[in-house]
């Protein structure tokens, strides 16, 4: 093929061959990258970095590590759930609640239209609550707190490894500052930010309160129904519909908050692009965090806390009673709320929107470009479209903030309320297996190729992850202590039980109420056994009606409350100590990378010392040469002076001889 060859020809041949092979391997790897049937294989992180840049490469590396870490947490969560399934038959409180022989007659759940009811009718709720409210959830909460710490530590190690191999360890970001504004120029932007963010947070709370009003009014309306099936399923109907409404509101407000956060950041006019991105992330995360978790916080810590007691209930809107928790507690409802919101956001927002919206925009852009083309088509336009024309119809890349945000919110679902839903890591793992391939497909086929950006870390997202990990310890401590029955059961077994078992726990947690103390107009109407009921029971620690301090909080209430607070303090400090210990035990830099960096530094130091030594030798040689020159110059001067003196003496002698000769003449 090449008869006469030279160095340039060989170089061109090797260069084009290398370029062809690299392009072929890159295209094949990226095309296989988003295939779903190879989900079990590792991602080609180095090729992603070469094609998309370091910033996107770090995102996929972080997402891959997060997905890998979800595997052990999912396995442990499954074991915790199975433990609840296995021990449900031996759970004494559930058996006592389901035993019809106990005949606990409970107070009406609403005024007038609700009758007295038997506690055994809530048997299914009690058994379902045990699946998530058991001693294993305490262990799982501690495990997940340590899991979050280990995940962050491993990410720091992987990030350092990638930074080293990608030559990013010494990267210093330099950005041009935008037009400098005075403090007076920035005050309107800051004021608008504070005011609008507070308004958006209040809007979220208003939406949650609106759903609460819906629950209260719907429960009251369904209680008026003449259909027995409708009245018996009031709680299930209200809970399911309210959670769906919450999900729809969250999805709508999420889109609004994203646009509002961007607009608020723009009017602040940050100095650099990095400052703009960080402020945008903080605003969007704050608004979306409140929007996503406000309904869950309500069920976990506020629902059923301000109900009152029979004969002295708390009413809203002139006659509507505040909603109570189910007989088995609010933990089961918290689990339902968390699972539906989490799965709904992942399925609708993270998956359907993530592929569907860019595809629809691309289709719309193609149709729009097709309409704007002139009718007269020349020969060049009749050819197949070029690749850059096809790429132009793709959706432009808008940044990694939406990708990180959905995973950070999911990380919150996995860690913040894991005590109430041990299967959350499993659902997150299943979602992320799909998420990795959807993101890959979107970046390769649905978006324009972004500009490559060098970055040595994931930026402010790490600080947000660390903050969520620390907050999860506090929230899980309160979920176990306040929302679940873990502390009351421990207190009963070791402080009040006569034989050290859980027998009699249900009776211990139920207080007595004299039905004659019900307010006029609130008694059940047309009750078939109203004449036979003298006392009804309700879940609380209060003094009985025959006590001098009737219906006041009992000593057991204050003892349990003290135990709850003590558990929160003990749990938080123990888990924080273990987290700090894990953080201290795991070095941020891998040992091999650390040794390699030390070797490189020693080589650089030796090189610089050698350079300085050579420079010193060169300087000494110059100094020595100058000294030799000075010495040789002095000798020459002396030699010239001596020769001059000899010449002068000889000249004088010749003059004297001449004068003597002249005298003689």
Short mmCIF file of C-alpha atoms in Angstrom, two decimals, residues 30-428:
data_model
loop_
_atom_site.label_atom_id
_atom_site.label_comp_id
_atom_site.label_asym_id
_atom_site.label_seq_id
_atom_site.Cartn_x
_atom_site.Cartn_y
_atom_site.Cartn_z
CA UNK A 30 -21.54 3.83 24.87
CA UNK A 31 -24.13 2.02 22.77
CA UNK A 32 -23.95 -0.98 25.12
CA UNK A 33 -23.88 1.37 28.11
CA UNK A 34 -27.63 2.01 28.06
CA UNK A 35 -28.81 -1.53 27.22
CA UNK A 36 -31.03 -2.80 30.03
CA UNK A 37 -30.07 -6.46 29.71
CA UNK A 38 -26.50 -5.75 30.89
CA UNK A 39 -27.55 -3.98 34.07
CA UNK A 40 -25.34 -6.28 36.13
CA UNK A 41 -22.13 -5.10 34.44
CA UNK A 42 -19.93 -2.24 35.57
CA UNK A 43 -20.22 1.12 33.87
CA UNK A 44 -17.45 2.24 31.47
CA UNK A 45 -16.58 5.21 33.67
CA UNK A 46 -13.34 6.03 31.84
CA UNK A 47 -15.10 6.12 28.47
CA UNK A 48 -17.92 8.22 29.91
CA UNK A 49 -15.31 10.64 31.17
CA UNK A 50 -13.54 10.76 27.80
CA UNK A 51 -16.76 11.42 25.91
CA UNK A 52 -18.77 13.59 28.31
CA UNK A 53 -16.10 15.03 30.59
CA UNK A 54 -15.07 14.59 34.20
CA UNK A 55 -18.15 16.20 35.74
CA UNK A 56 -20.61 13.79 34.15
CA UNK A 57 -18.19 10.91 34.69
CA UNK A 58 -18.20 11.65 38.43
CA UNK A 59 -22.01 11.66 38.44
CA UNK A 60 -22.24 8.18 36.93
CA UNK A 61 -19.47 6.94 39.23
CA UNK A 62 -21.37 8.28 42.26
CA UNK A 63 -24.66 6.80 41.04
CA UNK A 64 -23.01 3.42 40.47
CA UNK A 65 -21.46 3.37 43.95
CA UNK A 66 -24.76 4.42 45.54
CA UNK A 67 -26.57 1.63 43.71
CA UNK A 68 -23.96 -0.91 44.80
CA UNK A 69 -24.30 0.17 48.42
CA UNK A 70 -28.06 -0.29 48.24
CA UNK A 71 -27.55 -4.04 47.77
CA UNK A 72 -26.46 -4.86 51.37
CA UNK A 73 -29.02 -2.46 52.86
CA UNK A 74 -31.75 -4.09 50.75
CA UNK A 75 -30.73 -7.54 51.96
CA UNK A 76 -30.77 -6.45 55.61
CA UNK A 77 -34.13 -4.70 55.09
CA UNK A 78 -35.62 -7.88 53.64
CA UNK A 79 -34.39 -9.84 56.66
CA UNK A 80 -35.96 -7.28 59.00
CA UNK A 81 -39.26 -7.55 57.14
CA UNK A 82 -39.08 -11.35 57.20
CA UNK A 83 -38.37 -11.23 60.93
CA UNK A 84 -41.64 -9.35 61.37
CA UNK A 85 -43.47 -11.93 59.25
CA UNK A 86 -41.99 -14.86 61.20
CA UNK A 87 -42.65 -13.42 64.67
CA UNK A 88 -46.16 -12.14 63.96
CA UNK A 89 -47.75 -15.31 65.34
CA UNK A 90 -45.80 -15.06 68.58
CA UNK A 91 -46.43 -11.35 69.14
CA UNK A 92 -48.46 -11.19 72.37
CA UNK A 93 -49.93 -7.65 71.95
CA UNK A 94 -51.27 -8.54 68.49
CA UNK A 95 -52.76 -11.77 69.80
CA UNK A 96 -54.42 -9.92 72.69
CA UNK A 97 -55.87 -7.35 70.32
CA UNK A 98 -57.24 -10.06 68.03
CA UNK A 99 -58.66 -12.14 70.89
CA UNK A 100 -62.41 -11.51 70.96
CA UNK A 101 -62.63 -12.84 74.50
CA UNK A 102 -60.95 -9.70 75.82
CA UNK A 103 -63.96 -7.63 74.71
CA UNK A 104 -62.34 -4.20 74.85
CA UNK A 105 -65.22 -1.82 74.08
CA UNK A 106 -63.72 1.27 72.50
CA UNK A 107 -65.12 4.81 72.49
CA UNK A 108 -66.74 6.08 69.24
CA UNK A 109 -64.42 7.36 66.53
CA UNK A 110 -66.76 10.22 65.63
CA UNK A 111 -69.70 12.06 67.13
CA UNK A 112 -73.31 10.89 66.75
CA UNK A 113 -72.92 8.59 63.75
CA UNK A 114 -70.13 6.34 65.07
CA UNK A 115 -70.99 3.55 67.49
CA UNK A 116 -68.98 1.82 70.17
CA UNK A 117 -66.76 -0.81 68.65
CA UNK A 118 -64.72 -3.82 69.69
CA UNK A 119 -60.93 -3.62 69.60
CA UNK A 120 -60.71 -7.06 67.98
CA UNK A 121 -62.11 -5.54 64.78
CA UNK A 122 -58.71 -3.83 64.30
CA UNK A 123 -56.91 -7.17 64.32
CA UNK A 124 -55.66 -6.86 60.72
CA UNK A 125 -54.18 -3.41 61.37
CA UNK A 126 -52.38 -4.64 64.48
CA UNK A 127 -50.87 -7.63 62.70
CA UNK A 128 -49.77 -5.49 59.76
CA UNK A 129 -48.17 -2.95 62.11
CA UNK A 130 -46.02 -5.67 63.66
CA UNK A 131 -44.34 -6.22 60.28
CA UNK A 132 -42.65 -2.83 60.66
CA UNK A 133 -42.97 -2.12 64.38
CA UNK A 134 -40.71 -4.73 65.97
CA UNK A 135 -37.34 -4.75 67.76
CA UNK A 136 -35.48 -5.47 64.51
CA UNK A 137 -36.32 -1.99 63.21
CA UNK A 138 -34.17 -0.46 65.96
CA UNK A 139 -31.19 -2.50 64.78
CA UNK A 140 -31.96 -1.57 61.18
CA UNK A 141 -32.03 2.15 62.04
CA UNK A 142 -28.57 1.91 63.60
CA UNK A 143 -27.36 -0.12 60.63
CA UNK A 144 -28.64 2.45 58.12
CA UNK A 145 -26.99 5.32 59.99
CA UNK A 146 -23.65 3.50 59.82
CA UNK A 147 -24.41 2.53 56.22
CA UNK A 148 -24.79 6.19 55.26
CA UNK A 149 -21.46 7.03 56.91
CA UNK A 150 -19.68 4.16 55.16
CA UNK A 151 -21.19 5.14 51.83
CA UNK A 152 -19.91 8.70 52.14
CA UNK A 153 -16.48 7.48 53.21
CA UNK A 154 -16.23 5.04 50.32
CA UNK A 155 -17.32 7.76 47.93
CA UNK A 156 -14.52 10.02 49.17
CA UNK A 157 -12.05 7.20 48.53
CA UNK A 158 -13.43 6.49 45.04
CA UNK A 159 -13.52 10.19 44.25
CA UNK A 160 -9.87 10.52 45.26
CA UNK A 161 -8.94 7.50 43.15
CA UNK A 162 -10.71 8.90 40.09
CA UNK A 163 -9.20 12.33 40.65
CA UNK A 164 -5.75 10.78 40.73
CA UNK A 165 -6.16 8.67 37.59
CA UNK A 166 -7.89 11.51 35.74
CA UNK A 167 -5.14 13.96 36.73
CA UNK A 168 -7.47 16.20 38.76
CA UNK A 169 -5.67 16.28 42.12
CA UNK A 170 -4.04 19.62 41.43
CA UNK A 171 -7.00 21.12 39.58
CA UNK A 172 -7.79 24.69 40.57
CA UNK A 173 -10.96 26.14 39.14
CA UNK A 174 -10.61 29.65 37.82
CA UNK A 175 -13.74 31.54 36.89
CA UNK A 176 -14.28 35.01 35.55
CA UNK A 177 -16.38 37.11 37.86
CA UNK A 178 -19.46 38.75 36.47
CA UNK A 179 -20.17 42.45 36.70
CA UNK A 180 -19.51 43.55 40.25
CA UNK A 181 -22.58 44.90 42.01
CA UNK A 182 -22.74 46.96 45.15
CA UNK A 183 -24.58 45.86 48.28
CA UNK A 184 -27.43 48.23 47.46
CA UNK A 185 -27.81 46.54 44.08
CA UNK A 186 -28.12 43.11 45.70
CA UNK A 187 -30.59 44.01 48.48
CA UNK A 188 -33.72 43.76 46.24
CA UNK A 189 -32.67 40.31 45.03
CA UNK A 190 -31.98 39.02 48.54
CA UNK A 191 -35.26 40.44 49.84
CA UNK A 192 -37.21 38.84 47.01
CA UNK A 193 -35.45 35.53 47.70
CA UNK A 194 -36.29 35.46 51.40
CA UNK A 195 -39.88 36.56 50.88
CA UNK A 196 -40.65 34.19 48.03
CA UNK A 197 -38.96 31.19 49.65
CA UNK A 198 -40.99 31.72 52.83
CA UNK A 199 -44.12 32.05 50.70
CA UNK A 200 -43.36 28.79 48.90
CA UNK A 201 -42.76 26.97 52.19
CA UNK A 202 -46.05 28.31 53.53
CA UNK A 203 -47.69 27.18 50.29
CA UNK A 204 -46.43 23.65 50.95
CA UNK A 205 -47.74 23.73 54.51
CA UNK A 206 -51.06 25.04 53.18
CA UNK A 207 -51.26 22.12 50.76
CA UNK A 208 -50.60 19.68 53.60
CA UNK A 209 -53.22 21.40 55.74
CA UNK A 210 -55.67 21.23 52.84
CA UNK A 211 -55.17 17.48 52.62
CA UNK A 212 -55.72 17.25 56.40
CA UNK A 213 -58.99 19.12 56.02
CA UNK A 214 -59.93 16.75 53.19
CA UNK A 215 -59.23 13.76 55.42
CA UNK A 216 -61.29 15.14 58.30
CA UNK A 217 -64.29 16.20 56.22
CA UNK A 218 -64.27 13.07 54.05
CA UNK A 219 -64.09 10.82 57.10
CA UNK A 220 -67.02 12.69 58.64
CA UNK A 221 -69.04 12.52 55.40
CA UNK A 222 -68.42 8.79 54.93
CA UNK A 223 -69.41 8.19 58.55
CA UNK A 224 -72.86 9.58 57.71
CA UNK A 225 -73.34 6.96 54.98
CA UNK A 226 -76.11 4.43 55.40
CA UNK A 227 -73.98 1.77 53.71
CA UNK A 228 -72.34 -0.45 56.31
CA UNK A 229 -69.43 -1.34 54.00
CA UNK A 230 -68.65 2.33 53.40
CA UNK A 231 -68.67 3.12 57.11
CA UNK A 232 -66.45 0.16 57.95
CA UNK A 233 -63.81 1.16 55.36
CA UNK A 234 -63.67 4.86 56.13
CA UNK A 235 -60.07 4.83 57.34
CA UNK A 236 -58.75 2.85 54.36
CA UNK A 237 -60.60 5.01 51.83
CA UNK A 238 -59.51 8.29 53.38
CA UNK A 239 -55.88 7.21 53.76
CA UNK A 240 -55.52 5.91 50.19
CA UNK A 241 -57.16 8.92 48.52
CA UNK A 242 -55.30 11.42 50.70
CA UNK A 243 -51.93 9.87 49.86
CA UNK A 244 -52.71 10.01 46.13
CA UNK A 245 -53.70 13.68 46.45
CA UNK A 246 -50.46 14.34 48.33
CA UNK A 247 -48.48 12.67 45.54
CA UNK A 248 -50.13 14.74 42.81
CA UNK A 249 -49.57 17.97 44.74
CA UNK A 250 -45.92 17.06 45.33
CA UNK A 251 -45.32 16.37 41.62
CA UNK A 252 -46.93 19.67 40.59
CA UNK A 253 -45.15 21.79 43.20
CA UNK A 254 -41.81 20.16 42.37
CA UNK A 255 -41.96 21.49 38.82
CA UNK A 256 -43.01 24.94 40.03
CA UNK A 257 -40.30 25.08 42.68
CA UNK A 258 -37.58 24.17 40.18
CA UNK A 259 -38.47 27.13 37.94
CA UNK A 260 -38.87 29.49 40.92
CA UNK A 261 -35.47 28.50 42.35
CA UNK A 262 -33.77 29.23 39.02
CA UNK A 263 -35.46 32.63 38.71
CA UNK A 264 -34.57 33.58 42.29
CA UNK A 265 -30.93 32.66 41.69
CA UNK A 266 -30.79 34.74 38.52
CA UNK A 267 -32.02 37.91 40.22
CA UNK A 268 -29.32 37.48 42.89
CA UNK A 269 -26.65 37.83 40.16
CA UNK A 270 -23.95 35.59 41.74
CA UNK A 271 -20.35 36.49 41.00
CA UNK A 272 -19.29 33.21 39.37
CA UNK A 273 -20.88 30.25 37.63
CA UNK A 274 -20.00 27.99 40.57
CA UNK A 275 -21.70 30.35 43.02
CA UNK A 276 -24.76 30.41 40.75
CA UNK A 277 -24.94 26.61 40.68
CA UNK A 278 -24.51 26.24 44.45
CA UNK A 279 -27.19 28.81 45.26
CA UNK A 280 -29.57 27.23 42.77
CA UNK A 281 -29.00 23.81 44.32
CA UNK A 282 -29.58 25.06 47.87
CA UNK A 283 -32.83 26.82 46.98
CA UNK A 284 -34.19 23.94 44.91
CA UNK A 285 -33.24 21.39 47.55
CA UNK A 286 -34.80 23.38 50.40
CA UNK A 287 -38.10 23.80 48.56
CA UNK A 288 -38.26 20.23 47.27
CA UNK A 289 -37.21 18.78 50.62
CA UNK A 290 -40.08 20.55 52.40
CA UNK A 291 -42.47 19.63 49.60
CA UNK A 292 -41.57 15.93 49.58
CA UNK A 293 -41.35 15.28 53.31
CA UNK A 294 -43.93 17.64 54.86
CA UNK A 295 -46.84 15.12 54.56
CA UNK A 296 -44.62 12.37 56.00
CA UNK A 297 -43.52 14.54 58.92
CA UNK A 298 -47.17 15.27 59.70
CA UNK A 299 -48.13 11.60 59.89
CA UNK A 300 -44.98 10.68 61.83
CA UNK A 301 -44.99 13.35 64.52
CA UNK A 302 -48.22 15.35 64.54
CA UNK A 303 -51.14 13.16 63.58
CA UNK A 304 -53.06 11.94 66.64
CA UNK A 305 -51.03 14.09 69.07
CA UNK A 306 -53.59 16.88 69.46
CA UNK A 307 -56.85 14.93 69.40
CA UNK A 308 -57.81 15.36 73.02
CA UNK A 309 -59.78 12.71 74.88
CA UNK A 310 -63.39 11.49 75.00
CA UNK A 311 -65.59 14.23 76.40
CA UNK A 312 -62.97 16.85 75.61
CA UNK A 313 -61.97 16.45 71.96
CA UNK A 314 -60.25 19.13 69.87
CA UNK A 315 -62.53 20.42 67.11
CA UNK A 316 -61.77 22.38 63.94
CA UNK A 317 -64.18 24.19 61.62
CA UNK A 318 -66.99 24.14 64.18
CA UNK A 319 -67.62 20.48 64.73
CA UNK A 320 -64.97 18.39 62.97
CA UNK A 321 -62.78 16.32 65.26
CA UNK A 322 -59.06 16.11 64.63
CA UNK A 323 -58.14 12.79 63.06
CA UNK A 324 -56.73 10.01 65.19
CA UNK A 325 -54.22 7.28 64.50
CA UNK A 326 -55.36 3.73 63.82
CA UNK A 327 -55.70 1.42 66.86
CA UNK A 328 -52.32 -0.09 65.99
CA UNK A 329 -50.68 3.34 65.89
CA UNK A 330 -49.62 5.74 63.15
CA UNK A 331 -46.58 3.72 62.09
CA UNK A 332 -48.53 1.62 59.59
CA UNK A 333 -50.05 4.72 58.01
CA UNK A 334 -46.59 6.30 57.92
CA UNK A 335 -45.34 3.24 56.06
CA UNK A 336 -48.18 3.49 53.53
CA UNK A 337 -47.60 7.22 53.04
CA UNK A 338 -43.86 6.79 52.59
CA UNK A 339 -44.12 3.86 50.18
CA UNK A 340 -46.73 5.44 47.90
CA UNK A 341 -44.98 8.82 47.70
CA UNK A 342 -41.58 7.23 47.17
CA UNK A 343 -42.72 4.76 44.52
CA UNK A 344 -44.94 7.34 42.83
CA UNK A 345 -42.13 9.88 42.54
CA UNK A 346 -39.72 7.27 41.24
CA UNK A 347 -42.11 5.81 38.69
CA UNK A 348 -43.74 9.00 37.41
CA UNK A 349 -41.23 11.77 37.95
CA UNK A 350 -37.89 9.99 37.76
CA UNK A 351 -38.64 7.47 35.01
CA UNK A 352 -41.61 8.48 32.85
CA UNK A 353 -40.82 12.20 32.87
CA UNK A 354 -37.10 11.61 32.44
CA UNK A 355 -37.49 9.86 29.09
CA UNK A 356 -40.93 10.98 27.99
CA UNK A 357 -40.42 14.74 28.26
CA UNK A 358 -37.13 14.89 26.26
CA UNK A 359 -38.61 12.56 23.64
CA UNK A 360 -41.73 14.71 23.24
CA UNK A 361 -39.63 17.87 23.02
CA UNK A 362 -37.42 16.26 20.36
CA UNK A 363 -40.49 15.17 18.41
CA UNK A 364 -41.99 18.65 18.66
CA UNK A 365 -38.74 20.22 17.47
CA UNK A 366 -38.61 17.88 14.48
CA UNK A 367 -42.18 18.74 13.53
CA UNK A 368 -41.47 22.43 13.98
CA UNK A 369 -38.33 22.27 11.83
CA UNK A 370 -40.24 20.31 9.19
CA UNK A 371 -42.86 23.04 8.91
CA UNK A 372 -40.33 25.85 8.65
CA UNK A 373 -38.43 24.25 5.73
CA UNK A 374 -39.08 25.93 2.35
CA UNK A 375 -41.11 24.06 -0.21
CA UNK A 376 -38.42 24.43 -2.86
CA UNK A 377 -35.93 21.69 -2.10
CA UNK A 378 -32.62 21.80 -3.94
CA UNK A 379 -30.44 18.84 -4.63
CA UNK A 380 -28.41 19.29 -1.47
CA UNK A 381 -31.50 19.29 0.73
CA UNK A 382 -32.80 16.11 -0.87
CA UNK A 383 -29.86 14.17 0.52
CA UNK A 384 -29.91 12.36 3.81
CA UNK A 385 -29.61 14.72 6.79
CA UNK A 386 -26.16 15.13 8.25
CA UNK A 387 -25.32 14.06 11.78
CA UNK A 388 -25.16 17.65 13.05
CA UNK A 389 -28.69 18.22 11.73
CA UNK A 390 -29.91 15.18 13.65
CA UNK A 391 -28.07 16.31 16.79
CA UNK A 392 -29.66 19.75 16.58
CA UNK A 393 -33.11 18.21 17.00
CA UNK A 394 -32.05 16.73 20.35
CA UNK A 395 -32.88 18.33 23.68
CA UNK A 396 -30.15 20.70 24.93
CA UNK A 397 -28.27 19.69 28.07
CA UNK A 398 -29.35 21.81 31.06
CA UNK A 399 -27.04 20.48 33.76
CA UNK A 400 -26.82 17.70 36.32
CA UNK A 401 -28.92 19.36 39.02
CA UNK A 402 -32.15 17.44 38.21
CA UNK A 403 -30.25 14.14 38.11
CA UNK A 404 -28.60 14.67 41.48
CA UNK A 405 -31.76 16.12 43.02
CA UNK A 406 -33.94 13.08 42.39
CA UNK A 407 -31.29 10.77 43.84
CA UNK A 408 -30.75 13.00 46.89
CA UNK A 409 -34.50 13.03 47.61
CA UNK A 410 -34.49 9.24 47.24
CA UNK A 411 -31.52 9.04 49.62
CA UNK A 412 -33.68 10.92 52.12
CA UNK A 413 -36.52 8.42 51.72
CA UNK A 414 -34.05 5.58 52.28
CA UNK A 415 -32.41 7.01 55.40
CA UNK A 416 -34.74 9.48 57.14
CA UNK A 417 -37.74 7.22 57.84
CA UNK A 418 -36.22 3.79 57.37
CA UNK A 419 -37.44 2.76 60.83
CA UNK A 420 -40.99 2.78 59.49
CA UNK A 421 -40.29 1.19 56.08
CA UNK A 422 -37.39 -1.31 55.98
CA UNK A 423 -38.12 -2.16 52.34
CA UNK A 424 -37.26 1.37 51.16
CA UNK A 425 -33.67 0.40 50.17
CA UNK A 426 -35.00 -2.50 48.10
CA UNK A 427 -37.37 -0.28 46.10
CA UNK A 428 -34.59 2.29 45.69
#
